[in-house]
Amino acid sequence: MNSLVHKTMVVQLQTGDADRFPVLAHLSYDAADPFALTVVFSHDGRVLARWTLDREMVADGLAGPVGVGDVRMRPESRGVWEELRIEFLGDARPDGDRHRAVVFVWAAAVAAFLRETYAVVRPGEEEVRVDDFLAGLTAEG
Protein backbone atom coordinates (compact mmCIF):
# COMPACT_ATOMS: atom_id res chain seq x y z
CA MET A 1 0.00 0.00 0.00
CA ASN A 2 1.23 3.48 -0.83
CA SER A 3 2.03 5.48 2.31
CA LEU A 4 1.89 8.85 0.50
CA VAL A 5 -1.15 10.84 -0.60
CA HIS A 6 -0.92 13.95 -2.78
CA LYS A 7 -3.59 16.26 -4.16
CA THR A 8 -3.37 19.60 -5.92
CA MET A 9 -6.35 21.93 -5.90
CA VAL A 10 -7.19 25.52 -6.68
CA VAL A 11 -8.01 27.55 -3.56
CA GLN A 12 -8.93 31.17 -3.00
CA LEU A 13 -6.43 33.39 -1.14
CA GLN A 14 -7.47 36.59 0.59
CA THR A 15 -4.97 38.93 2.22
CA GLY A 16 -6.19 41.87 4.24
CA ASP A 17 -9.49 43.22 2.96
CA ALA A 18 -8.56 42.52 -0.67
CA ASP A 19 -10.55 40.37 -3.04
CA ARG A 20 -9.86 36.67 -3.30
CA PHE A 21 -7.58 35.35 -5.99
CA PRO A 22 -6.82 31.76 -7.03
CA VAL A 23 -3.63 29.96 -6.03
CA LEU A 24 -2.63 26.31 -6.09
CA ALA A 25 -2.52 24.28 -2.91
CA HIS A 26 -0.44 21.11 -3.00
CA LEU A 27 -1.56 18.87 -0.13
CA SER A 28 0.46 15.88 0.96
CA TYR A 29 0.25 13.22 3.62
CA ASP A 30 2.96 10.75 4.58
CA ALA A 31 2.26 7.81 6.89
CA ALA A 32 5.74 8.33 8.37
CA ASP A 33 4.31 11.48 10.04
CA PRO A 34 0.73 10.27 10.56
CA PHE A 35 -0.63 13.28 12.45
CA ALA A 36 0.47 15.91 9.90
CA LEU A 37 -0.67 17.25 6.57
CA THR A 38 1.61 19.50 4.54
CA VAL A 39 0.26 22.21 2.27
CA VAL A 40 2.37 24.24 -0.12
CA PHE A 41 0.73 27.29 -1.69
CA SER A 42 2.05 28.41 -5.07
CA HIS A 43 1.24 30.94 -7.77
CA ASP A 44 2.88 31.41 -11.17
CA GLY A 45 5.46 28.76 -10.31
CA ARG A 46 6.53 30.46 -7.07
CA VAL A 47 6.07 28.98 -3.62
CA LEU A 48 4.15 31.46 -1.48
CA ALA A 49 4.11 29.51 1.79
CA ARG A 50 4.47 26.05 3.28
CA TRP A 51 2.54 24.98 6.36
CA THR A 52 2.28 21.77 8.33
CA LEU A 53 -1.20 21.22 9.71
CA ASP A 54 -2.66 18.76 12.19
CA ARG A 55 -4.79 16.19 10.31
CA GLU A 56 -7.37 15.91 13.11
CA MET A 57 -7.65 19.71 13.33
CA VAL A 58 -8.39 19.93 9.61
CA ALA A 59 -11.11 17.30 9.96
CA ASP A 60 -12.58 19.10 12.98
CA GLY A 61 -12.45 22.40 11.08
CA LEU A 62 -14.88 20.99 8.52
CA ALA A 63 -17.48 20.65 11.30
CA GLY A 64 -16.84 23.73 13.45
CA PRO A 65 -14.37 26.40 14.53
CA VAL A 66 -10.95 25.17 15.73
CA GLY A 67 -7.61 26.74 16.55
CA VAL A 68 -6.44 29.46 18.88
CA GLY A 69 -2.84 29.97 17.69
CA ASP A 70 -1.32 30.75 14.32
CA VAL A 71 -3.82 28.61 12.40
CA ARG A 72 -7.60 28.83 12.77
CA MET A 73 -10.25 27.00 10.76
CA ARG A 74 -13.99 26.97 10.43
CA PRO A 75 -16.63 25.95 7.93
CA GLU A 76 -18.30 28.67 5.87
CA SER A 77 -21.32 28.44 3.65
CA ARG A 78 -21.67 30.41 0.43
CA GLY A 79 -25.17 29.32 -0.55
CA VAL A 80 -24.82 25.80 -1.92
CA TRP A 81 -21.03 26.06 -1.75
CA GLU A 82 -19.46 24.77 1.49
CA GLU A 83 -15.93 25.97 2.20
CA LEU A 84 -13.25 25.48 4.80
CA ARG A 85 -11.89 28.86 5.89
CA ILE A 86 -8.28 28.64 7.06
CA GLU A 87 -6.72 31.70 8.64
CA PHE A 88 -2.93 31.88 8.93
CA LEU A 89 -1.41 34.43 11.29
CA GLY A 90 2.18 35.50 10.69
CA ASP A 91 4.74 37.84 12.17
CA ALA A 92 3.88 41.10 13.87
CA ARG A 93 3.44 44.21 11.74
CA PRO A 94 4.72 47.67 12.72
CA ASP A 95 1.17 48.70 13.71
CA GLY A 96 1.06 45.92 16.34
CA ASP A 97 -1.31 43.68 14.40
CA ARG A 98 -0.12 40.48 12.70
CA HIS A 99 0.25 39.61 9.06
CA ARG A 100 -2.73 37.52 8.06
CA ALA A 101 -3.82 35.43 5.10
CA VAL A 102 -7.09 33.60 4.69
CA VAL A 103 -7.53 30.63 2.36
CA PHE A 104 -10.91 29.31 1.28
CA VAL A 105 -11.02 25.68 0.14
CA TRP A 106 -13.93 23.70 -1.24
CA ALA A 107 -14.91 21.57 1.78
CA ALA A 108 -15.81 18.50 -0.30
CA ALA A 109 -12.29 18.43 -1.77
CA VAL A 110 -10.73 18.59 1.70
CA ALA A 111 -13.03 15.80 2.93
CA ALA A 112 -12.08 13.64 -0.09
CA PHE A 113 -8.37 14.21 0.61
CA LEU A 114 -8.85 13.26 4.27
CA ARG A 115 -10.65 10.05 3.24
CA GLU A 116 -7.62 9.14 1.12
CA THR A 117 -5.33 9.69 4.13
CA TYR A 118 -7.63 7.55 6.30
CA ALA A 119 -7.18 4.69 3.82
CA VAL A 120 -3.44 4.87 4.59
CA VAL A 121 -3.67 5.40 8.39
CA ARG A 122 -7.06 5.29 10.07
CA PRO A 123 -7.80 7.97 12.68
CA GLY A 124 -6.87 6.69 16.12
CA GLU A 125 -4.39 4.17 14.69
CA GLU A 126 -1.51 6.60 14.29
CA GLU A 127 1.68 5.36 15.88
CA VAL A 128 4.09 7.57 17.77
CA ARG A 129 7.61 6.33 17.16
CA VAL A 130 9.21 7.63 20.34
CA ASP A 131 12.63 6.11 19.58
CA ASP A 132 12.74 7.82 16.16
CA PHE A 133 11.61 11.10 17.74
CA LEU A 134 14.28 10.95 20.44
CA ALA A 135 16.96 10.01 17.90
CA GLY A 136 15.99 13.05 15.84
CA LEU A 137 16.21 15.31 18.88
CA THR A 138 19.62 14.06 19.91
CA ALA A 139 20.93 14.33 16.34
CA GLU A 140 19.93 18.00 16.23
CA GLY A 141 22.08 18.63 19.31
PDB file of N, CA and C in Angstrom, residues 24-106:
ATOM      1  N   LEU A  24      -2.639  27.766  -6.205  1.00  0.00           N
ATOM      2  CA  LEU A  24      -2.632  26.311  -6.092  1.00  0.00           C
ATOM      3  C   LEU A  24      -2.244  25.911  -4.675  1.00  0.00           C
ATOM      4  N   ALA A  25      -2.884  24.883  -4.185  1.00  0.00           N
ATOM      5  CA  ALA A  25      -2.523  24.282  -2.906  1.00  0.00           C
ATOM      6  C   ALA A  25      -2.148  22.836  -3.192  1.00  0.00           C
ATOM      7  N   HIS A  26      -0.937  22.471  -2.820  1.00  0.00           N
ATOM      8  CA  HIS A  26      -0.438  21.115  -2.996  1.00  0.00           C
ATOM      9  C   HIS A  26      -0.458  20.452  -1.625  1.00  0.00           C
ATOM     10  N   LEU A  27      -1.420  19.556  -1.415  1.00  0.00           N
ATOM     11  CA  LEU A  27      -1.557  18.873  -0.134  1.00  0.00           C
ATOM     12  C   LEU A  27      -0.830  17.541  -0.198  1.00  0.00           C
ATOM     13  N   SER A  28      -0.193  17.184   0.901  1.00  0.00           N
ATOM     14  CA  SER A  28       0.458  15.878   0.959  1.00  0.00           C
ATOM     15  C   SER A  28       0.322  15.289   2.359  1.00  0.00           C
ATOM     16  N   TYR A  29       0.332  13.976   2.375  1.00  0.00           N
ATOM     17  CA  TYR A  29       0.254  13.217   3.618  1.00  0.00           C
ATOM     18  C   TYR A  29       1.236  12.063   3.501  1.00  0.00           C
ATOM     19  N   ASP A  30       1.994  11.831   4.553  1.00  0.00           N
ATOM     20  CA  ASP A  30       2.965  10.748   4.584  1.00  0.00           C
ATOM     21  C   ASP A  30       2.725   9.954   5.865  1.00  0.00           C
ATOM     22  N   ALA A  31       2.517   8.657   5.726  1.00  0.00           N
ATOM     23  CA  ALA A  31       2.261   7.810   6.893  1.00  0.00           C
ATOM     24  C   ALA A  31       3.410   7.833   7.889  1.00  0.00           C
ATOM     25  N   ALA A  32       4.593   8.234   7.452  1.00  0.00           N
ATOM     26  CA  ALA A  32       5.736   8.330   8.373  1.00  0.00           C
ATOM     27  C   ALA A  32       5.527   9.431   9.407  1.00  0.00           C
ATOM     28  N   ASP A  33       4.679  10.410   9.093  1.00  0.00           N
ATOM     29  CA  ASP A  33       4.310  11.476  10.035  1.00  0.00           C
ATOM     30  C   ASP A  33       2.783  11.507  10.073  1.00  0.00           C
ATOM     31  N   PRO A  34       2.159  10.529  10.724  1.00  0.00           N
ATOM     32  CA  PRO A  34       0.729  10.274  10.555  1.00  0.00           C
ATOM     33  C   PRO A  34      -0.230  11.334  11.086  1.00  0.00           C
ATOM     34  N   PHE A  35       0.256  12.251  11.905  1.00  0.00           N
ATOM     35  CA  PHE A  35      -0.626  13.282  12.446  1.00  0.00           C
ATOM     36  C   PHE A  35      -0.648  14.540  11.585  1.00  0.00           C
ATOM     37  N   ALA A  36       0.256  14.644  10.613  1.00  0.00           N
ATOM     38  CA  ALA A  36       0.471  15.907   9.901  1.00  0.00           C
ATOM     39  C   ALA A  36       0.027  15.856   8.442  1.00  0.00           C
ATOM     40  N   LEU A  37      -0.438  16.996   7.987  1.00  0.00           N
ATOM     41  CA  LEU A  37      -0.665  17.254   6.568  1.00  0.00           C
ATOM     42  C   LEU A  37       0.244  18.417   6.200  1.00  0.00           C
ATOM     43  N   THR A  38       0.794  18.391   5.013  1.00  0.00           N
ATOM     44  CA  THR A  38       1.606  19.501   4.543  1.00  0.00           C
ATOM     45  C   THR A  38       0.881  20.152   3.386  1.00  0.00           C
ATOM     46  N   VAL A  39       0.858  21.477   3.390  1.00  0.00           N
ATOM     47  CA  VAL A  39       0.260  22.205   2.273  1.00  0.00           C
ATOM     48  C   VAL A  39       1.266  23.253   1.806  1.00  0.00           C
ATOM     49  N   VAL A  40       1.497  23.260   0.498  1.00  0.00           N
ATOM     50  CA  VAL A  40       2.374  24.238  -0.125  1.00  0.00           C
ATOM     51  C   VAL A  40       1.503  25.071  -1.062  1.00  0.00           C
ATOM     52  N   PHE A  41       1.495  26.371  -0.842  1.00  0.00           N
ATOM     53  CA  PHE A  41       0.731  27.286  -1.693  1.00  0.00           C
ATOM     54  C   PHE A  41       1.672  27.861  -2.738  1.00  0.00           C
ATOM     55  N   SER A  42       1.207  27.869  -4.001  1.00  0.00           N
ATOM     56  CA  SER A  42       2.049  28.415  -5.072  1.00  0.00           C
ATOM     57  C   SER A  42       1.201  29.212  -6.048  1.00  0.00           C
ATOM     58  N   HIS A  43       1.895  30.113  -6.745  1.00  0.00           N
ATOM     59  CA  HIS A  43       1.239  30.942  -7.770  1.00  0.00           C
ATOM     60  C   HIS A  43       2.289  31.307  -8.812  1.00  0.00           C
ATOM     61  N   ASP A  44       1.957  31.113 -10.067  1.00  0.00           N
ATOM     62  CA  ASP A  44       2.883  31.409 -11.171  1.00  0.00           C
ATOM     63  C   ASP A  44       4.239  30.739 -10.973  1.00  0.00           C
ATOM     64  N   GLY A  45       4.234  29.510 -10.477  1.00  0.00           N
ATOM     65  CA  GLY A  45       5.463  28.759 -10.313  1.00  0.00           C
ATOM     66  C   GLY A  45       6.294  29.119  -9.091  1.00  0.00           C
ATOM     67  N   ARG A  46       5.809  30.038  -8.275  1.00  0.00           N
ATOM     68  CA  ARG A  46       6.529  30.463  -7.072  1.00  0.00           C
ATOM     69  C   ARG A  46       5.840  29.921  -5.835  1.00  0.00           C
ATOM     70  N   VAL A  47       6.624  29.439  -4.897  1.00  0.00           N
ATOM     71  CA  VAL A  47       6.073  28.985  -3.620  1.00  0.00           C
ATOM     72  C   VAL A  47       5.793  30.215  -2.765  1.00  0.00           C
ATOM     73  N   LEU A  48       4.551  30.341  -2.328  1.00  0.00           N
ATOM     74  CA  LEU A  48       4.145  31.462  -1.477  1.00  0.00           C
ATOM     75  C   LEU A  48       4.334  31.141   0.003  1.00  0.00           C
ATOM     76  N   ALA A  49       4.003  29.915   0.377  1.00  0.00           N
ATOM     77  CA  ALA A  49       4.105  29.513   1.787  1.00  0.00           C
ATOM     78  C   ALA A  49       4.012  28.002   1.886  1.00  0.00           C
ATOM     79  N   ARG A  50       4.552  27.483   2.971  1.00  0.00           N
ATOM     80  CA  ARG A  50       4.470  26.052   3.281  1.00  0.00           C
ATOM     81  C   ARG A  50       4.068  25.945   4.746  1.00  0.00           C
ATOM     82  N   TRP A  51       3.018  25.162   4.995  1.00  0.00           N
ATOM     83  CA  TRP A  51       2.538  24.977   6.358  1.00  0.00           C
ATOM     84  C   TRP A  51       2.358  23.490   6.635  1.00  0.00           C
ATOM     85  N   THR A  52       2.601  23.104   7.862  1.00  0.00           N
ATOM     86  CA  THR A  52       2.284  21.765   8.335  1.00  0.00           C
ATOM     87  C   THR A  52       1.088  21.898   9.259  1.00  0.00           C
ATOM     88  N   LEU A  53       0.048  21.141   8.951  1.00  0.00           N
ATOM     89  CA  LEU A  53      -1.203  21.217   9.705  1.00  0.00           C
ATOM     90  C   LEU A  53      -1.486  19.890  10.391  1.00  0.00           C
ATOM     91  N   ASP A  54      -2.229  19.946  11.473  1.00  0.00           N
ATOM     92  CA  ASP A  54      -2.660  18.757  12.192  1.00  0.00           C
ATOM     93  C   ASP A  54      -3.844  18.139  11.454  1.00  0.00           C
ATOM     94  N   ARG A  55      -3.743  16.863  11.094  1.00  0.00           N
ATOM     95  CA  ARG A  55      -4.790  16.194  10.313  1.00  0.00           C
ATOM     96  C   ARG A  55      -6.127  16.204  11.042  1.00  0.00           C
ATOM     97  N   GLU A  56      -6.118  15.931  12.335  1.00  0.00           N
ATOM     98  CA  GLU A  56      -7.366  15.909  13.108  1.00  0.00           C
ATOM     99  C   GLU A  56      -7.983  17.312  13.165  1.00  0.00           C
ATOM    100  N   MET A  57      -7.144  18.337  13.281  1.00  0.00           N
ATOM    101  CA  MET A  57      -7.652  19.709  13.329  1.00  0.00           C
ATOM    102  C   MET A  57      -8.342  20.080  12.012  1.00  0.00           C
ATOM    103  N   VAL A  58      -7.770  19.655  10.902  1.00  0.00           N
ATOM    104  CA  VAL A  58      -8.395  19.933   9.606  1.00  0.00           C
ATOM    105  C   VAL A  58      -9.757  19.255   9.535  1.00  0.00           C
ATOM    106  N   ALA A  59      -9.824  18.009   9.962  1.00  0.00           N
ATOM    107  CA  ALA A  59     -11.106  17.297   9.962  1.00  0.00           C
ATOM    108  C   ALA A  59     -12.114  17.992  10.870  1.00  0.00           C
ATOM    109  N   ASP A  60     -11.683  18.399  12.052  1.00  0.00           N
ATOM    110  CA  ASP A  60     -12.576  19.100  12.976  1.00  0.00           C
ATOM    111  C   ASP A  60     -13.015  20.449  12.411  1.00  0.00           C
ATOM    112  N   GLY A  61     -12.131  21.109  11.670  1.00  0.00           N
ATOM    113  CA  GLY A  61     -12.452  22.403  11.079  1.00  0.00           C
ATOM    114  C   GLY A  61     -13.557  22.332  10.039  1.00  0.00           C
ATOM    115  N   LEU A  62     -13.774  21.163   9.458  1.00  0.00           N
ATOM    116  CA  LEU A  62     -14.884  20.993   8.515  1.00  0.00           C
ATOM    117  C   LEU A  62     -16.228  21.035   9.229  1.00  0.00           C
ATOM    118  N   ALA A  63     -16.232  20.720  10.531  1.00  0.00           N
ATOM    119  CA  ALA A  63     -17.480  20.645  11.299  1.00  0.00           C
ATOM    120  C   ALA A  63     -17.731  21.871  12.159  1.00  0.00           C
ATOM    121  N   GLY A  64     -16.660  22.578  12.570  1.00  0.00           N
ATOM    122  CA  GLY A  64     -16.843  23.726  13.452  1.00  0.00           C
ATOM    123  C   GLY A  64     -15.531  24.460  13.651  1.00  0.00           C
ATOM    124  N   PRO A  65     -15.573  25.604  14.329  1.00  0.00           N
ATOM    125  CA  PRO A  65     -14.365  26.404  14.532  1.00  0.00           C
ATOM    126  C   PRO A  65     -13.334  25.674  15.397  1.00  0.00           C
ATOM    127  N   VAL A  66     -12.057  25.734  14.974  1.00  0.00           N
ATOM    128  CA  VAL A  66     -10.952  25.168  15.731  1.00  0.00           C
ATOM    129  C   VAL A  66      -9.747  26.097  15.612  1.00  0.00           C
ATOM    130  N   GLY A  67      -8.862  26.001  16.586  1.00  0.00           N
ATOM    131  CA  GLY A  67      -7.607  26.740  16.546  1.00  0.00           C
ATOM    132  C   GLY A  67      -7.645  28.007  17.374  1.00  0.00           C
ATOM    133  N   VAL A  68      -6.565  28.243  18.093  1.00  0.00           N
ATOM    134  CA  VAL A  68      -6.436  29.463  18.883  1.00  0.00           C
ATOM    135  C   VAL A  68      -5.072  30.109  18.667  1.00  0.00           C
ATOM    136  N   GLY A  69      -4.194  29.470  17.902  1.00  0.00           N
ATOM    137  CA  GLY A  69      -2.840  29.973  17.688  1.00  0.00           C
ATOM    138  C   GLY A  69      -2.673  30.613  16.327  1.00  0.00           C
ATOM    139  N   ASP A  70      -1.650  30.179  15.616  1.00  0.00           N
ATOM    140  CA  ASP A  70      -1.318  30.750  14.317  1.00  0.00           C
ATOM    141  C   ASP A  70      -2.209  30.253  13.190  1.00  0.00           C
ATOM    142  N   VAL A  71      -2.939  29.170  13.415  1.00  0.00           N
ATOM    143  CA  VAL A  71      -3.823  28.607  12.397  1.00  0.00           C
ATOM    144  C   VAL A  71      -5.206  28.426  13.005  1.00  0.00           C
ATOM    145  N   ARG A  72      -6.205  28.957  12.316  1.00  0.00           N
ATOM    146  CA  ARG A  72      -7.600  28.828  12.766  1.00  0.00           C
ATOM    147  C   ARG A  72      -8.446  28.405  11.582  1.00  0.00           C
ATOM    148  N   MET A  73      -9.405  27.521  11.835  1.00  0.00           N
ATOM    149  CA  MET A  73     -10.254  26.999  10.759  1.00  0.00           C
ATOM    150  C   MET A  73     -11.706  27.000  11.188  1.00  0.00           C
ATOM    151  N   ARG A  74     -12.556  27.110  10.178  1.00  0.00           N
ATOM    152  CA  ARG A  74     -13.992  26.969  10.434  1.00  0.00           C
ATOM    153  C   ARG A  74     -14.708  26.774   9.106  1.00  0.00           C
ATOM    154  N   PRO A  75     -15.850  26.098   9.157  1.00  0.00           N
ATOM    155  CA  PRO A  75     -16.625  25.948   7.926  1.00  0.00           C
ATOM    156  C   PRO A  75     -17.337  27.258   7.600  1.00  0.00           C
ATOM    157  N   GLU A  76     -17.510  27.522   6.321  1.00  0.00           N
ATOM    158  CA  GLU A  76     -18.297  28.671   5.866  1.00  0.00           C
ATOM    159  C   GLU A  76     -19.183  28.223   4.728  1.00  0.00           C
ATOM    160  N   SER A  77     -20.377  28.780   4.697  1.00  0.00           N
ATOM    161  CA  SER A  77     -21.322  28.435   3.650  1.00  0.00           C
ATOM    162  C   SER A  77     -21.512  29.625   2.727  1.00  0.00           C
ATOM    163  N   ARG A  78     -21.413  29.376   1.437  1.00  0.00           N
ATOM    164  CA  ARG A  78     -21.670  30.405   0.429  1.00  0.00           C
ATOM    165  C   ARG A  78     -22.827  29.914  -0.442  1.00  0.00           C
ATOM    166  N   GLY A  79     -24.008  29.856   0.164  1.00  0.00           N
ATOM    167  CA  GLY A  79     -25.168  29.315  -0.550  1.00  0.00           C
ATOM    168  C   GLY A  79     -25.070  27.807  -0.597  1.00  0.00           C
ATOM    169  N   VAL A  80     -24.947  27.250  -1.784  1.00  0.00           N
ATOM    170  CA  VAL A  80     -24.819  25.798  -1.918  1.00  0.00           C
ATOM    171  C   VAL A  80     -23.361  25.366  -1.847  1.00  0.00           C
ATOM    172  N   TRP A  81     -22.469  26.313  -1.738  1.00  0.00           N
ATOM    173  CA  TRP A  81     -21.027  26.060  -1.753  1.00  0.00           C
ATOM    174  C   TRP A  81     -20.499  26.033  -0.327  1.00  0.00           C
ATOM    175  N   GLU A  82     -20.036  24.894   0.147  1.00  0.00           N
ATOM    176  CA  GLU A  82     -19.463  24.768   1.493  1.00  0.00           C
ATOM    177  C   GLU A  82     -17.946  24.887   1.397  1.00  0.00           C
ATOM    178  N   GLU A  83     -17.370  25.755   2.222  1.00  0.00           N
ATOM    179  CA  GLU A  83     -15.933  25.974   2.198  1.00  0.00           C
ATOM    180  C   GLU A  83     -15.334  25.741   3.579  1.00  0.00           C
ATOM    181  N   LEU A  84     -14.031  25.461   3.583  1.00  0.00           N
ATOM    182  CA  LEU A  84     -13.249  25.475   4.803  1.00  0.00           C
ATOM    183  C   LEU A  84     -12.431  26.759   4.762  1.00  0.00           C
ATOM    184  N   ARG A  85     -12.633  27.589   5.774  1.00  0.00           N
ATOM    185  CA  ARG A  85     -11.894  28.858   5.888  1.00  0.00           C
ATOM    186  C   ARG A  85     -10.704  28.611   6.799  1.00  0.00           C
ATOM    187  N   ILE A  86      -9.499  28.835   6.280  1.00  0.00           N
ATOM    188  CA  ILE A  86      -8.283  28.639   7.059  1.00  0.00           C
ATOM    189  C   ILE A  86      -7.574  29.977   7.165  1.00  0.00           C
ATOM    190  N   GLU A  87      -7.381  30.423   8.389  1.00  0.00           N
ATOM    191  CA  GLU A  87      -6.718  31.700   8.638  1.00  0.00           C
ATOM    192  C   GLU A  87      -5.319  31.422   9.180  1.00  0.00           C
ATOM    193  N   PHE A  88      -4.326  32.015   8.519  1.00  0.00           N
ATOM    194  CA  PHE A  88      -2.930  31.883   8.927  1.00  0.00           C
ATOM    195  C   PHE A  88      -2.468  33.226   9.465  1.00  0.00           C
ATOM    196  N   LEU A  89      -1.926  33.214  10.675  1.00  0.00           N
ATOM    197  CA  LEU A  89      -1.406  34.427  11.293  1.00  0.00           C
ATOM    198  C   LEU A  89       0.112  34.365  11.278  1.00  0.00           C
ATOM    199  N   GLY A  90       0.737  35.459  10.815  1.00  0.00           N
ATOM    200  CA  GLY A  90       2.184  35.497  10.691  1.00  0.00           C
ATOM    201  C   GLY A  90       2.818  36.425  11.698  1.00  0.00           C
ATOM    202  N   ASP A  91       3.962  36.954  11.307  1.00  0.00           N
ATOM    203  CA  ASP A  91       4.744  37.841  12.167  1.00  0.00           C
ATOM    204  C   ASP A  91       4.004  39.141  12.451  1.00  0.00           C
ATOM    205  N   ALA A  92       4.461  39.809  13.485  1.00  0.00           N
ATOM    206  CA  ALA A  92       3.879  41.102  13.874  1.00  0.00           C
ATOM    207  C   ALA A  92       4.201  42.163  12.834  1.00  0.00           C
ATOM    208  N   ARG A  93       3.247  43.063  12.626  1.00  0.00           N
ATOM    209  CA  ARG A  93       3.435  44.210  11.741  1.00  0.00           C
ATOM    210  C   ARG A  93       3.825  45.414  12.588  1.00  0.00           C
ATOM    211  N   PRO A  94       4.343  46.473  11.954  1.00  0.00           N
ATOM    212  CA  PRO A  94       4.721  47.674  12.716  1.00  0.00           C
ATOM    213  C   PRO A  94       3.567  48.299  13.497  1.00  0.00           C
ATOM    214  N   ASP A  95       2.314  48.113  13.021  1.00  0.00           N
ATOM    215  CA  ASP A  95       1.174  48.698  13.714  1.00  0.00           C
ATOM    216  C   ASP A  95       0.702  47.863  14.906  1.00  0.00           C
ATOM    217  N   GLY A  96       1.417  46.753  15.189  1.00  0.00           N
ATOM    218  CA  GLY A  96       1.062  45.920  16.336  1.00  0.00           C
ATOM    219  C   GLY A  96       0.159  44.750  15.990  1.00  0.00           C
ATOM    220  N   ASP A  97      -0.496  44.806  14.841  1.00  0.00           N
ATOM    221  CA  ASP A  97      -1.312  43.677  14.399  1.00  0.00           C
ATOM    222  C   ASP A  97      -0.372  42.613  13.827  1.00  0.00           C
ATOM    223  N   ARG A  98      -0.929  41.534  13.310  1.00  0.00           N
ATOM    224  CA  ARG A  98      -0.119  40.479  12.704  1.00  0.00           C
ATOM    225  C   ARG A  98      -0.460  40.343  11.230  1.00  0.00           C
ATOM    226  N   HIS A  99       0.539  39.943  10.453  1.00  0.00           N
ATOM    227  CA  HIS A  99       0.249  39.610   9.057  1.00  0.00           C
ATOM    228  C   HIS A  99      -0.748  38.461   9.057  1.00  0.00           C
ATOM    229  N   ARG A 100      -1.643  38.492   8.081  1.00  0.00           N
ATOM    230  CA  ARG A 100      -2.730  37.519   8.059  1.00  0.00           C
ATOM    231  C   ARG A 100      -3.059  37.162   6.616  1.00  0.00           C
ATOM    232  N   ALA A 101      -3.329  35.898   6.389  1.00  0.00           N
ATOM    233  CA  ALA A 101      -3.817  35.427   5.099  1.00  0.00           C
ATOM    234  C   ALA A 101      -4.946  34.442   5.372  1.00  0.00           C
ATOM    235  N   VAL A 102      -5.956  34.501   4.550  1.00  0.00           N
ATOM    236  CA  VAL A 102      -7.090  33.596   4.687  1.00  0.00           C
ATOM    237  C   VAL A 102      -7.231  32.822   3.379  1.00  0.00           C
ATOM    238  N   VAL A 103      -7.366  31.510   3.516  1.00  0.00           N
ATOM    239  CA  VAL A 103      -7.530  30.633   2.362  1.00  0.00           C
ATOM    240  C   VAL A 103      -8.907  29.982   2.475  1.00  0.00           C
ATOM    241  N   PHE A 104      -9.603  29.958   1.353  1.00  0.00           N
ATOM    242  CA  PHE A 104     -10.908  29.310   1.278  1.00  0.00           C
ATOM    243  C   PHE A 104     -10.781  28.107   0.350  1.00  0.00           C
ATOM    244  N   VAL A 105     -11.160  26.924   0.879  1.00  0.00           N
ATOM    245  CA  VAL A 105     -11.021  25.675   0.143  1.00  0.00           C
ATOM    246  C   VAL A 105     -12.384  25.012   0.054  1.00  0.00           C
ATOM    247  N   TRP A 106     -12.689  24.433  -1.085  1.00  0.00           N
ATOM    248  CA  TRP A 106     -13.932  23.700  -1.245  1.00  0.00           C
ATOM    249  C   TRP A 106     -13.928  22.546  -0.243  1.00  0.00           C
TER     250      TRP A 106
END
